Tab-separated table of C-alpha atoms in Angstrom:
chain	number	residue	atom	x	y	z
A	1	UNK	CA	13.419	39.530	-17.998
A	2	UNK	CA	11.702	38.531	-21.044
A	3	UNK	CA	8.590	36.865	-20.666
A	4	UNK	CA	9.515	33.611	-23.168
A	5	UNK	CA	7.317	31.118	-24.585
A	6	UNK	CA	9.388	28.549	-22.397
A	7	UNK	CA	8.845	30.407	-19.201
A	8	UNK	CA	4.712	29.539	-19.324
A	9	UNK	CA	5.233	26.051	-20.862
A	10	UNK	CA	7.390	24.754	-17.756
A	11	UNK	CA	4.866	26.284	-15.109
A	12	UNK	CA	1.582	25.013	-17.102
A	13	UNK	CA	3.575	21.968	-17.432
A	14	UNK	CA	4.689	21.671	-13.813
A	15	UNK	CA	1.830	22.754	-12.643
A	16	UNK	CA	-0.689	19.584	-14.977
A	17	UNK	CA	1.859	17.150	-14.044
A	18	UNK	CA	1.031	18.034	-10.254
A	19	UNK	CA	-2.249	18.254	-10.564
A	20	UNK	CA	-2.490	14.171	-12.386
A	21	UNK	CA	-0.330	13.385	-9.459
A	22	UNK	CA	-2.826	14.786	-7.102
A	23	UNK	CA	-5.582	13.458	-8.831
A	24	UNK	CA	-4.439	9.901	-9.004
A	25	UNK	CA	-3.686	10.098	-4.663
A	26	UNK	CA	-6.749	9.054	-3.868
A	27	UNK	CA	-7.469	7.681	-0.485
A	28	UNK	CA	-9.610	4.361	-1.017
A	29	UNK	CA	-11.211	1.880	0.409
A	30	UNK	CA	-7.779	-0.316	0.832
A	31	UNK	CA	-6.412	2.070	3.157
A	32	UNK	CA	-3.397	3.742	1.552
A	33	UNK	CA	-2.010	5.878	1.018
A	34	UNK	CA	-3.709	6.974	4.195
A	35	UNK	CA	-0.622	8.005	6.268
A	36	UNK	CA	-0.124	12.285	6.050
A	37	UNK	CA	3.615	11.541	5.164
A	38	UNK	CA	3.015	9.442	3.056
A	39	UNK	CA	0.787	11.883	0.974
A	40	UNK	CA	3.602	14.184	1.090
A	41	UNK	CA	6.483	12.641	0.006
A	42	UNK	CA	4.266	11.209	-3.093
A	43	UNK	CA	3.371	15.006	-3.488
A	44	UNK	CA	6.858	15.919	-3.343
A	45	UNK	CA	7.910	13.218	-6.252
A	46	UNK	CA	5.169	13.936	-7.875
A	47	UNK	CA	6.205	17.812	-8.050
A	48	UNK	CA	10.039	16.482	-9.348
A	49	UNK	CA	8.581	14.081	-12.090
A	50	UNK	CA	6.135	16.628	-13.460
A	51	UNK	CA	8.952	19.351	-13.689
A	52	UNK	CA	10.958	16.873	-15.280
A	53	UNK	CA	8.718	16.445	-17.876
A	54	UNK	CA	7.991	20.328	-18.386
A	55	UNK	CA	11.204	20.760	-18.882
A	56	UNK	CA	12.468	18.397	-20.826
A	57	UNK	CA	10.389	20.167	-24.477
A	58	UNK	CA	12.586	23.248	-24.001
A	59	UNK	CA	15.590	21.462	-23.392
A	60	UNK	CA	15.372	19.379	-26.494
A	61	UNK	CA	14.258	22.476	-28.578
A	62	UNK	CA	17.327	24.204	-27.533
A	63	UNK	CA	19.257	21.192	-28.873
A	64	UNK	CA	20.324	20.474	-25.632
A	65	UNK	CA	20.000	17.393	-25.630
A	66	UNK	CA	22.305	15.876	-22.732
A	67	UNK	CA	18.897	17.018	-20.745
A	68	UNK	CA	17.523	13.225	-22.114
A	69	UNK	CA	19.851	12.017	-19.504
A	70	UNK	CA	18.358	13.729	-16.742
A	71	UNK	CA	15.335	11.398	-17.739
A	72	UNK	CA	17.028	8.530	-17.469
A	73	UNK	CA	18.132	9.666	-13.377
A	74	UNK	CA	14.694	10.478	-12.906
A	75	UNK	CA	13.522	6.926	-14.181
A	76	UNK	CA	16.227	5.609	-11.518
A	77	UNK	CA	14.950	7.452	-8.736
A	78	UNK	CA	10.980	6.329	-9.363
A	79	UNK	CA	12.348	2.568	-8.983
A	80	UNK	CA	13.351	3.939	-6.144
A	81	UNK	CA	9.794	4.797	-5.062
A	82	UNK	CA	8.883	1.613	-6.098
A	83	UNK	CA	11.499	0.238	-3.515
A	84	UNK	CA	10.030	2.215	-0.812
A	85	UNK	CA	6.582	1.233	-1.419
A	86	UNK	CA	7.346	-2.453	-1.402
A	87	UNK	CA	9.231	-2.005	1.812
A	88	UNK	CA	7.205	-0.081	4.066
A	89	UNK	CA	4.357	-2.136	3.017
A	90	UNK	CA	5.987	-5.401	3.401
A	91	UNK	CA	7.165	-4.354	6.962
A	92	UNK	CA	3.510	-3.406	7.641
A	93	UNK	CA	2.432	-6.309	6.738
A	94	UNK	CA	3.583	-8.494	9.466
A	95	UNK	CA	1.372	-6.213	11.881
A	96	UNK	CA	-1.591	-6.688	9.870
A	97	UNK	CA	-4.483	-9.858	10.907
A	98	UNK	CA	-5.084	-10.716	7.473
A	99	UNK	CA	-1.574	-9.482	5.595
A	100	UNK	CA	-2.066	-8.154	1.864
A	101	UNK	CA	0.706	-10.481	0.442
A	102	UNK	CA	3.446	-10.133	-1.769
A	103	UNK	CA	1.737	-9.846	-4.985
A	104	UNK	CA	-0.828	-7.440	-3.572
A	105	UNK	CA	2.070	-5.207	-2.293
A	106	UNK	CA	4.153	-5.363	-5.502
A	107	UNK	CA	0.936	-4.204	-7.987
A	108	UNK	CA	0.806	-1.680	-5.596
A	109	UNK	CA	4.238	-0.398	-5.415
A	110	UNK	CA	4.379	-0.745	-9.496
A	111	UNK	CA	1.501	1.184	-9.449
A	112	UNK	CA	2.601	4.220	-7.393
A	113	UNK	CA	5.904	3.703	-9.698
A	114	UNK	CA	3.892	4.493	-12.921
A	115	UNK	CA	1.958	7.150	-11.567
A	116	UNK	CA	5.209	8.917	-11.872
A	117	UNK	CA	5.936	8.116	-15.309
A	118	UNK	CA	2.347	9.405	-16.017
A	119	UNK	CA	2.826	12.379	-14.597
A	120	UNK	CA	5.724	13.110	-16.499
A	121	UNK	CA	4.497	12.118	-20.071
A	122	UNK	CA	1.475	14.692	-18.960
A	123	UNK	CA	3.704	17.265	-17.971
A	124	UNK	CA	5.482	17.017	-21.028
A	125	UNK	CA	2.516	16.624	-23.906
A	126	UNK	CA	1.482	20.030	-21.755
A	127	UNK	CA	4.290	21.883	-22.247
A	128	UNK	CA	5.155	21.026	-25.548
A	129	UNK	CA	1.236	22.088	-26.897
A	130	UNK	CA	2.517	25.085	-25.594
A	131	UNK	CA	5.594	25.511	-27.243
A	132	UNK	CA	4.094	24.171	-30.045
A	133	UNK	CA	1.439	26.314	-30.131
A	134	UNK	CA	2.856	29.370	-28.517
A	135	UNK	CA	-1.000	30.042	-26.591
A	136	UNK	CA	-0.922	28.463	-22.730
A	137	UNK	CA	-4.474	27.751	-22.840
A	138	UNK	CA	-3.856	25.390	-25.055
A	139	UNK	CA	-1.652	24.036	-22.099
A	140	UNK	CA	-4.306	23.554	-20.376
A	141	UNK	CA	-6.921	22.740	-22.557
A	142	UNK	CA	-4.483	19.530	-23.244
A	143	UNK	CA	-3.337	19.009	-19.724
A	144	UNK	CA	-6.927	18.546	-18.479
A	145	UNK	CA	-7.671	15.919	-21.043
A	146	UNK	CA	-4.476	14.564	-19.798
A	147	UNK	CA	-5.802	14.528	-16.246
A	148	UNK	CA	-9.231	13.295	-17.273
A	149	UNK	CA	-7.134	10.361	-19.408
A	150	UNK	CA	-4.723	9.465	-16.226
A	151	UNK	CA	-7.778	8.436	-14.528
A	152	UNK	CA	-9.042	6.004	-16.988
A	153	UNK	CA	-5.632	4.508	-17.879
A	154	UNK	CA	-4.954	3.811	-14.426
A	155	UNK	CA	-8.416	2.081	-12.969
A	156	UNK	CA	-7.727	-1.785	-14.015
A	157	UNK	CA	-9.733	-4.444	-14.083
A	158	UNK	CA	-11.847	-5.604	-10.789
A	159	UNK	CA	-13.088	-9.384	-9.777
A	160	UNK	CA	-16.782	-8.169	-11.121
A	161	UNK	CA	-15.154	-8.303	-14.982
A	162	UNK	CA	-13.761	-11.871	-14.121
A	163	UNK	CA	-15.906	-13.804	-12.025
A	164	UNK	CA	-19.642	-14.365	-10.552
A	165	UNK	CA	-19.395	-13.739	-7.233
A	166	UNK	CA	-22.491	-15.687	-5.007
A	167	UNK	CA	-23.303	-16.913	-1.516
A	168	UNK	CA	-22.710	-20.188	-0.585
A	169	UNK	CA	-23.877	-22.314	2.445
A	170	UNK	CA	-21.161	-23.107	5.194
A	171	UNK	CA	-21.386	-26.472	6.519
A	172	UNK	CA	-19.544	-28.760	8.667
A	173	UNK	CA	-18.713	-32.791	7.963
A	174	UNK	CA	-17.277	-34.181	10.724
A	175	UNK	CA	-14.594	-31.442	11.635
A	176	UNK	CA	-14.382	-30.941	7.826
A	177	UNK	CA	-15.565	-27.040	6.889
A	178	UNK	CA	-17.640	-26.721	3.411
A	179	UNK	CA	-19.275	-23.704	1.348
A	180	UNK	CA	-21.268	-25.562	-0.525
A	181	UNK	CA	-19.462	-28.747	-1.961
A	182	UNK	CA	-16.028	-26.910	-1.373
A	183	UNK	CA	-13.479	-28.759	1.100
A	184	UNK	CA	-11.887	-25.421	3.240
A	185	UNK	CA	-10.444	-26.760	6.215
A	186	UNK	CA	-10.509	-29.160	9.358
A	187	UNK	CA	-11.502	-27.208	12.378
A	188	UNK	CA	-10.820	-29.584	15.716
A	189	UNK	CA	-12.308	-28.125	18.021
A	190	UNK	CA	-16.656	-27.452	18.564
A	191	UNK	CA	-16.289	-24.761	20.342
A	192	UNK	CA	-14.529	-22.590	17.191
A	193	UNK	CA	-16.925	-24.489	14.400
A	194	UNK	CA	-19.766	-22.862	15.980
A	195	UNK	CA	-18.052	-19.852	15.932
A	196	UNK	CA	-17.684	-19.876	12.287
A	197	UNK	CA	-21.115	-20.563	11.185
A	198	UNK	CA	-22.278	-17.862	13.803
A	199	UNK	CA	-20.283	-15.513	12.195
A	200	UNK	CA	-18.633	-16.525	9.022
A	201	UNK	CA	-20.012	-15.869	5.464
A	202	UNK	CA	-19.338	-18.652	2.630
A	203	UNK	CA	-18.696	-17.219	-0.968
A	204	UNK	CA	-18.214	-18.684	-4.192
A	205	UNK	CA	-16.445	-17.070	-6.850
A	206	UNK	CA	-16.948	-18.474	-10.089
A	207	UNK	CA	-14.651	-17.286	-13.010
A	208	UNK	CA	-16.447	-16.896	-16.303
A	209	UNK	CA	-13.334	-17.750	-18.334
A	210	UNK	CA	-10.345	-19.750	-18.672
A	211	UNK	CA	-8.392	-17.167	-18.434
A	212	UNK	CA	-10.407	-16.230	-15.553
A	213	UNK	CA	-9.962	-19.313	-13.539
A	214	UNK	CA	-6.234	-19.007	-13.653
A	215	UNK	CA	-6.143	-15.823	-12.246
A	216	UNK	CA	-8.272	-16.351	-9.268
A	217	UNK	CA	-6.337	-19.543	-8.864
A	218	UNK	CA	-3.491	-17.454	-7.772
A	219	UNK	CA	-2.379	-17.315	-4.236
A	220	UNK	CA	-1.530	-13.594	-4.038
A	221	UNK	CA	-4.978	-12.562	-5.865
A	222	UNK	CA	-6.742	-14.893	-2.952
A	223	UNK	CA	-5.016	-13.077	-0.274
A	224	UNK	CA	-6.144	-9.743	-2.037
A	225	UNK	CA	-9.561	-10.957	-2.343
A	226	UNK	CA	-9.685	-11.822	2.087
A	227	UNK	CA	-7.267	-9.141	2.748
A	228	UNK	CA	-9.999	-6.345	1.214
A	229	UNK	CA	-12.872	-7.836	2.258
A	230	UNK	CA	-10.903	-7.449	6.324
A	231	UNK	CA	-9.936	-4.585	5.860
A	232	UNK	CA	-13.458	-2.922	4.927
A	233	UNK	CA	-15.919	-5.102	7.020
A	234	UNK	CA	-13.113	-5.989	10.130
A	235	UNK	CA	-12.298	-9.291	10.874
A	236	UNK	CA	-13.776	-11.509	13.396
A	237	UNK	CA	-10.539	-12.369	15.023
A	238	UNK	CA	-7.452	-11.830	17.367
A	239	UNK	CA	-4.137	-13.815	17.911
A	240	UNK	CA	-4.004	-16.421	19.520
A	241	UNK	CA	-6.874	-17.255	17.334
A	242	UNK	CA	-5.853	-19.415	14.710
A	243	UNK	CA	-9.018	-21.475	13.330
A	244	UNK	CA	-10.890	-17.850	13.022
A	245	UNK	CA	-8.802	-17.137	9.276
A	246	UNK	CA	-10.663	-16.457	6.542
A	247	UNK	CA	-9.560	-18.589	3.823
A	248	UNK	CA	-9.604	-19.299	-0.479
A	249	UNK	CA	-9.590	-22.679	-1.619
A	250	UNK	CA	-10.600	-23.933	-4.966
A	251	UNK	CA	-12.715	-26.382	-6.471
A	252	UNK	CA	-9.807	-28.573	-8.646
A	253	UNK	CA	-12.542	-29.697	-11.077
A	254	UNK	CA	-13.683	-26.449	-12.056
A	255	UNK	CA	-11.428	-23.472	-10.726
A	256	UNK	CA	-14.559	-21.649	-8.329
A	257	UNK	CA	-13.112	-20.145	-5.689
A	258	UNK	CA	-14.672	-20.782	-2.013
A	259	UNK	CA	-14.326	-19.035	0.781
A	260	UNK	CA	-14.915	-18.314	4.369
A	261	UNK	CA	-14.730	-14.741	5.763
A	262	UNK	CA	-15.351	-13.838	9.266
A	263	UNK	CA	-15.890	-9.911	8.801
A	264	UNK	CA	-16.936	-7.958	12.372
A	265	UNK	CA	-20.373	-7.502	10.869
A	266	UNK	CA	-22.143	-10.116	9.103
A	267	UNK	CA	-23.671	-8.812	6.245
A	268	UNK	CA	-23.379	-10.981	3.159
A	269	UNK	CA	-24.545	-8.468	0.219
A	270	UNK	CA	-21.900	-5.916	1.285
A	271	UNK	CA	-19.398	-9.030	1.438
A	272	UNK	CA	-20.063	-9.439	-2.259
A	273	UNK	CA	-19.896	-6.289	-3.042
A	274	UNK	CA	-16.594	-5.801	-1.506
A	275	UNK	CA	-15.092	-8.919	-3.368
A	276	UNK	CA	-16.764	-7.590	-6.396
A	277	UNK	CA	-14.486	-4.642	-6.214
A	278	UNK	CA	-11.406	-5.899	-5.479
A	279	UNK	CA	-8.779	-4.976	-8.047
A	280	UNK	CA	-7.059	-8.054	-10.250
A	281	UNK	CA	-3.603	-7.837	-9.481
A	282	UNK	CA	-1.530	-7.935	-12.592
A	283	UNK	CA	0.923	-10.597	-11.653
A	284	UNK	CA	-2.272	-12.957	-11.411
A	285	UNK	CA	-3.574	-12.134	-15.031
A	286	UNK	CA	-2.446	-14.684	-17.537
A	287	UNK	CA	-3.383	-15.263	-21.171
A	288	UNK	CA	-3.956	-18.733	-21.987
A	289	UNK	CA	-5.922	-18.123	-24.715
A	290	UNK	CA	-3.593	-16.110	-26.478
A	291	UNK	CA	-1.634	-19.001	-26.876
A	292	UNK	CA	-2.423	-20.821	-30.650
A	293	UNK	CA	-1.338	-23.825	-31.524
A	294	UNK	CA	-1.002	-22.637	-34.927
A	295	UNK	CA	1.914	-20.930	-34.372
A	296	UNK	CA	3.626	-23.274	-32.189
A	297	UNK	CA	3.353	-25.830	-34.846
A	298	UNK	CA	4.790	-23.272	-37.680
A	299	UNK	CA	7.740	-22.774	-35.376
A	300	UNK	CA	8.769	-26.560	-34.901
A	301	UNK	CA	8.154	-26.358	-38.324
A	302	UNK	CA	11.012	-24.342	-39.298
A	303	UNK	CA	13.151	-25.970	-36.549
B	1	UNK	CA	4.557	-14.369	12.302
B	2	UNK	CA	6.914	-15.230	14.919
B	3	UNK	CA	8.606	-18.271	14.020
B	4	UNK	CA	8.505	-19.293	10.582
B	5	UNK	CA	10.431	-22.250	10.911
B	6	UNK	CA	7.118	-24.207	12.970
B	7	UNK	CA	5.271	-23.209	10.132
B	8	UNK	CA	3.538	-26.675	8.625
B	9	UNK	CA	4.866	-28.746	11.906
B	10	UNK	CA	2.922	-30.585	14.702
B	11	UNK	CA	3.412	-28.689	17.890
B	12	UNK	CA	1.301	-31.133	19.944
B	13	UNK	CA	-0.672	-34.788	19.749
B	14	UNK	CA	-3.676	-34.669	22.453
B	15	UNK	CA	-5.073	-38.062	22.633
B	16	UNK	CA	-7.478	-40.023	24.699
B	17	UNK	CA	-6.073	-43.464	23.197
B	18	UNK	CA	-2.517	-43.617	24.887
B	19	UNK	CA	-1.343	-46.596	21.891
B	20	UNK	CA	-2.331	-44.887	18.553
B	21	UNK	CA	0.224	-42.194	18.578
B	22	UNK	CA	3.908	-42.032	19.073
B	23	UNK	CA	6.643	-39.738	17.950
B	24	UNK	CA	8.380	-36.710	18.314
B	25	UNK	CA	5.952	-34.216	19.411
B	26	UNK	CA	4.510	-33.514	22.770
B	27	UNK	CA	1.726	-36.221	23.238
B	28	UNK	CA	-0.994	-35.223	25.548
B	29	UNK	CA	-2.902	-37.809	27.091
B	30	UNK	CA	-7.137	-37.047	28.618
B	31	UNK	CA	-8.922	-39.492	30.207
B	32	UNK	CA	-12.192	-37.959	30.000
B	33	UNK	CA	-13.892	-36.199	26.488
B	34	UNK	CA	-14.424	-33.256	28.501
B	35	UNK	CA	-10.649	-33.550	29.466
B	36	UNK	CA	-9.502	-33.802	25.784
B	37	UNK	CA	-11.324	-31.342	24.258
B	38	UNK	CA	-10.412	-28.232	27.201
B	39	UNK	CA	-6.533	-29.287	26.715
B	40	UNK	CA	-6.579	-29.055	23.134
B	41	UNK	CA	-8.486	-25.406	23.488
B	42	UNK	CA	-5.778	-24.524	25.936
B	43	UNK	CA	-2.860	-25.978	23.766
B	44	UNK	CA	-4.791	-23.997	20.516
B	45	UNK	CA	-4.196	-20.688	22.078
B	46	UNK	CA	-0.966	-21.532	24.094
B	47	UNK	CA	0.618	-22.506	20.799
B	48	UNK	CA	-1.177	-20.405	18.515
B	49	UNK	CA	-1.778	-23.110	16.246
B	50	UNK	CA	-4.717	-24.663	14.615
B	51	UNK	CA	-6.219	-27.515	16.390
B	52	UNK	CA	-7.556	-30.068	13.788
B	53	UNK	CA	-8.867	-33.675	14.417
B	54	UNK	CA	-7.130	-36.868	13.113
B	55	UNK	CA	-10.616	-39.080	14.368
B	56	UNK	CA	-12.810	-38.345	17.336
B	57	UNK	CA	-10.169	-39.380	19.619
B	58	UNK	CA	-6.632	-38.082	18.310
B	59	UNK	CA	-6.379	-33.736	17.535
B	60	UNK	CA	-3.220	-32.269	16.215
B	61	UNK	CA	-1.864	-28.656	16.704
B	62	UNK	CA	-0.495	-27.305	13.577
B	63	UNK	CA	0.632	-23.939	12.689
B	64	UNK	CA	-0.120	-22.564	9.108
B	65	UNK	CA	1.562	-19.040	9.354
C-alpha cells in the first residue's frame, strides 16, 4: 500500500482531536465527570468526533462531497450526548442535599456537547495543515496550538469577574434570619437558630455591574453558587432537616446577593474562595447594556 | 423530593392559643411553652418541613422542596 498524504493526515488528525478531548476531561472541583464510565464513553465520542473531523479534508478533496452529510449525523448524535448529560444528571440530582438545578445541569450538558464540536473543528484544521502542507509535523505543530486554544476557549467566566464577594454577619430578629441587613428566612424553632449561627457562614455577594446584578439575580446561578460551595466544604445537614438549607436571597434595592451556608467545616476565607470560583452559567448572563435606546427609537421610526 | 404537590402548603398549626387559628390543617394545641416548642421539633422532622413562627405563640410547618 502506498503510504498517501491522506493516510498521516487522518491519524495526526484523529489522534489531536483525541488528545483536546482528553485534555478538556478534567476532573474538577464540581465532581464530574468523576464516574470511570463516564470518562469512557466521553473518550469513546470523543475518539468518533475527532475522526470525523480528520476525515472529512480528504473527503472533500476527493470531491466527495456527500461525506458533508456524515457531519450533519455526527452533529445529531452529540445532541444526543447532550441528552444524556442532562438526564443522568437530572436523575442524580434528586439524591443530592443541595441539588445543582436545572440551569446548572443544562450549561453543563451544553458544555460537554461543544467539547465535541471542538474536537472536531481541531481534528479537522489538523488534518487539513497536513494535506495542505504535505509535512505531518506541521500536523502537529497546529494541533497543539489547537489543544493549547481549546483550553482557553472553553474556561468562561467565574463569580470573581462579576461580583465582590465579602463576609457578612448572621443575625437573628425575632425568628427572622439576617446577613447583615439581608431578610433570609424565618427559622421557628431556637433550638435550629442556634444551630445556624454555630455553624453557618453569612456572605454577601455584591455585583459590580448592571449586568452583573441580573445574573446573580437568577435562581439557577444561586443554586450553582450553594450547590459548589456543598459540594467542596460538605454541608452541615441531613433529611429530615429542613431549616439547616443554605440559601440566596437578594437585597431588592440593590441586587447583593446574601447568603447562608452551613458547610461541614467552618472556614469563611475558603467559603469565599469557593464562591469566587464558581462558574457563571450562561443561561444567567444577560446584556442589558447592550440594549440602546437609539436604535429602538430609529426602528419605531421607520414603523 | 418526595411529594411535590405539599410543596408551599401548611402541613401543621401548633398553637398554645386554642382561638387564633382555625382551618384546614392539623392544629396542634400545648399547654405549656416547653410543650409547644418539643411538638413543633417533633412535627419539623416528622414532616420534614420547616417550622417557622407566625408570633411567639402560633408556628407553622411548611415545606419548601
Amino acid at each position: 500500500m502506498d503510504w498517501h498524504v491522506y493516510n498521516s493526515a487522518v491519524i495526526i488528525g484523529v489522534l489531536i482531536g483525541f488528545l483536546t478531548r482528553l485534555r478538556l476531561l478534567e476532573i474538577d472541583y464540581r465532581q464530574y465527570p468523576t464516574y470511570p464510565h463516564g470518562y469512557l464513553s466521553h473518550l469513546a465520542l470523543g475518539m468518533i468526533a475527532s475522526a470525523l473531523g480528520a476525515v472529512a479534508v480528504p473527503a472533500l478533496l476527493k470531491k466527495d462531497y456527500t461525506a458533508v452529510t456524515f457531519l450533519a449525523l455526527a452533529a445529531q448524535q452529540f445532541r444526543d450526548v447532550r441528552n444524556m448529560e442532562r438526564e443522568t444528571l437530572a436523575k442524580l440530582d434528586e439524591m443530592e442535599l443541595v441539588p445543582r438545578g436545572a440551569s446548572y445541569i443544562e450549561g453543563i450538558a451544553k458544555v460537554f456537547e461543544s467539547r465535541n464540536y471542538l474536537v472536531i473543528f481541531s481534528a479537522f484544521m489538523t488534518s487539513l495543515s497536513v494535506v495542505l502542507t504535505k509535512t505531518w509535523w506541521v500536523g502537529a505543530v497546529v494541533g497543539g496550538v489547537l489543544i493549547l486554544g481549546a483550553g482557553l476557549l472553553m474556561s468562561g467566566q467565574v463569580i470573581k469577574d462579576i461580583a465582590n464577594v465579602y463576609e457578612g454577619k448572621l443575625t437573628f430578629e425575632g425568628p427572622n434570619l439576617y446577613v447583615d441587613d439581608i431578610y433570609l428566612m424565618n427559622i421557628g424553632l431556637e433550638d435550629n437558630q442556634k444551630r445556624i449561627l454555630q455553624h453557618g457562614i453569612g456572605l454577601i455577594i455584591e455585583p459590580n455591574s448592571p449586568a452583573a446584578v441580573v445574573t446573580i439575580s437568577n435562581i439557577g446561578q444561586r443554586q450553582a453558587i450553594l450547590h459548589d460551595v456543598s459540594a467542596i466544604l460538605g454541608v452541615y445537614r441531613d433529611t429530615g432537616e429542613p431549616a439547616l438549607v443554605p440559601i440566596a436571597k437578594r437585597d431588592l434595592n440593590d441586587g447583593r446577593l446574601g447568603l447562608v451556608l452551613l458547610p461541614q467545616e467552618k472556614n469563611v476565607g475558603r467559603a469565599i474562595q469557593v464562591v469566587n470560583f464558581v462558574p457563571v452559567l450562561e443561561s444567567a448572563v444577560r446584556r442589558p447594556s447592550q440594549f440602546s435606546v437609539r436604535d429602538t427609537e430609529g426602528k419605531r421610526g421607520q414603523a | 423530593m418526595e411529594n411535590k404537590a405539599d410543596t408551599g402548603k401548611i402541613l401543621a398549626v401548633i398553637t398554645t392559643k386554642r382561638d387564633c387559628v382555625a382551618g384546614g390543617a392539623p392544629i396542634f394545641v400545648a399547654d405549656t411553652k416547653e410543650e409547644f416548642v418539643r411538638k413543633t421539633f417533633v412535627l419539623e422532622k416528622i414532616l420534614d418541613g420547616m417550622a417557622h413562627e407566625i408570633d411567639p405563640d402560633i408556628m407553622i410547618i411548611v415545606r419548601h422542596s
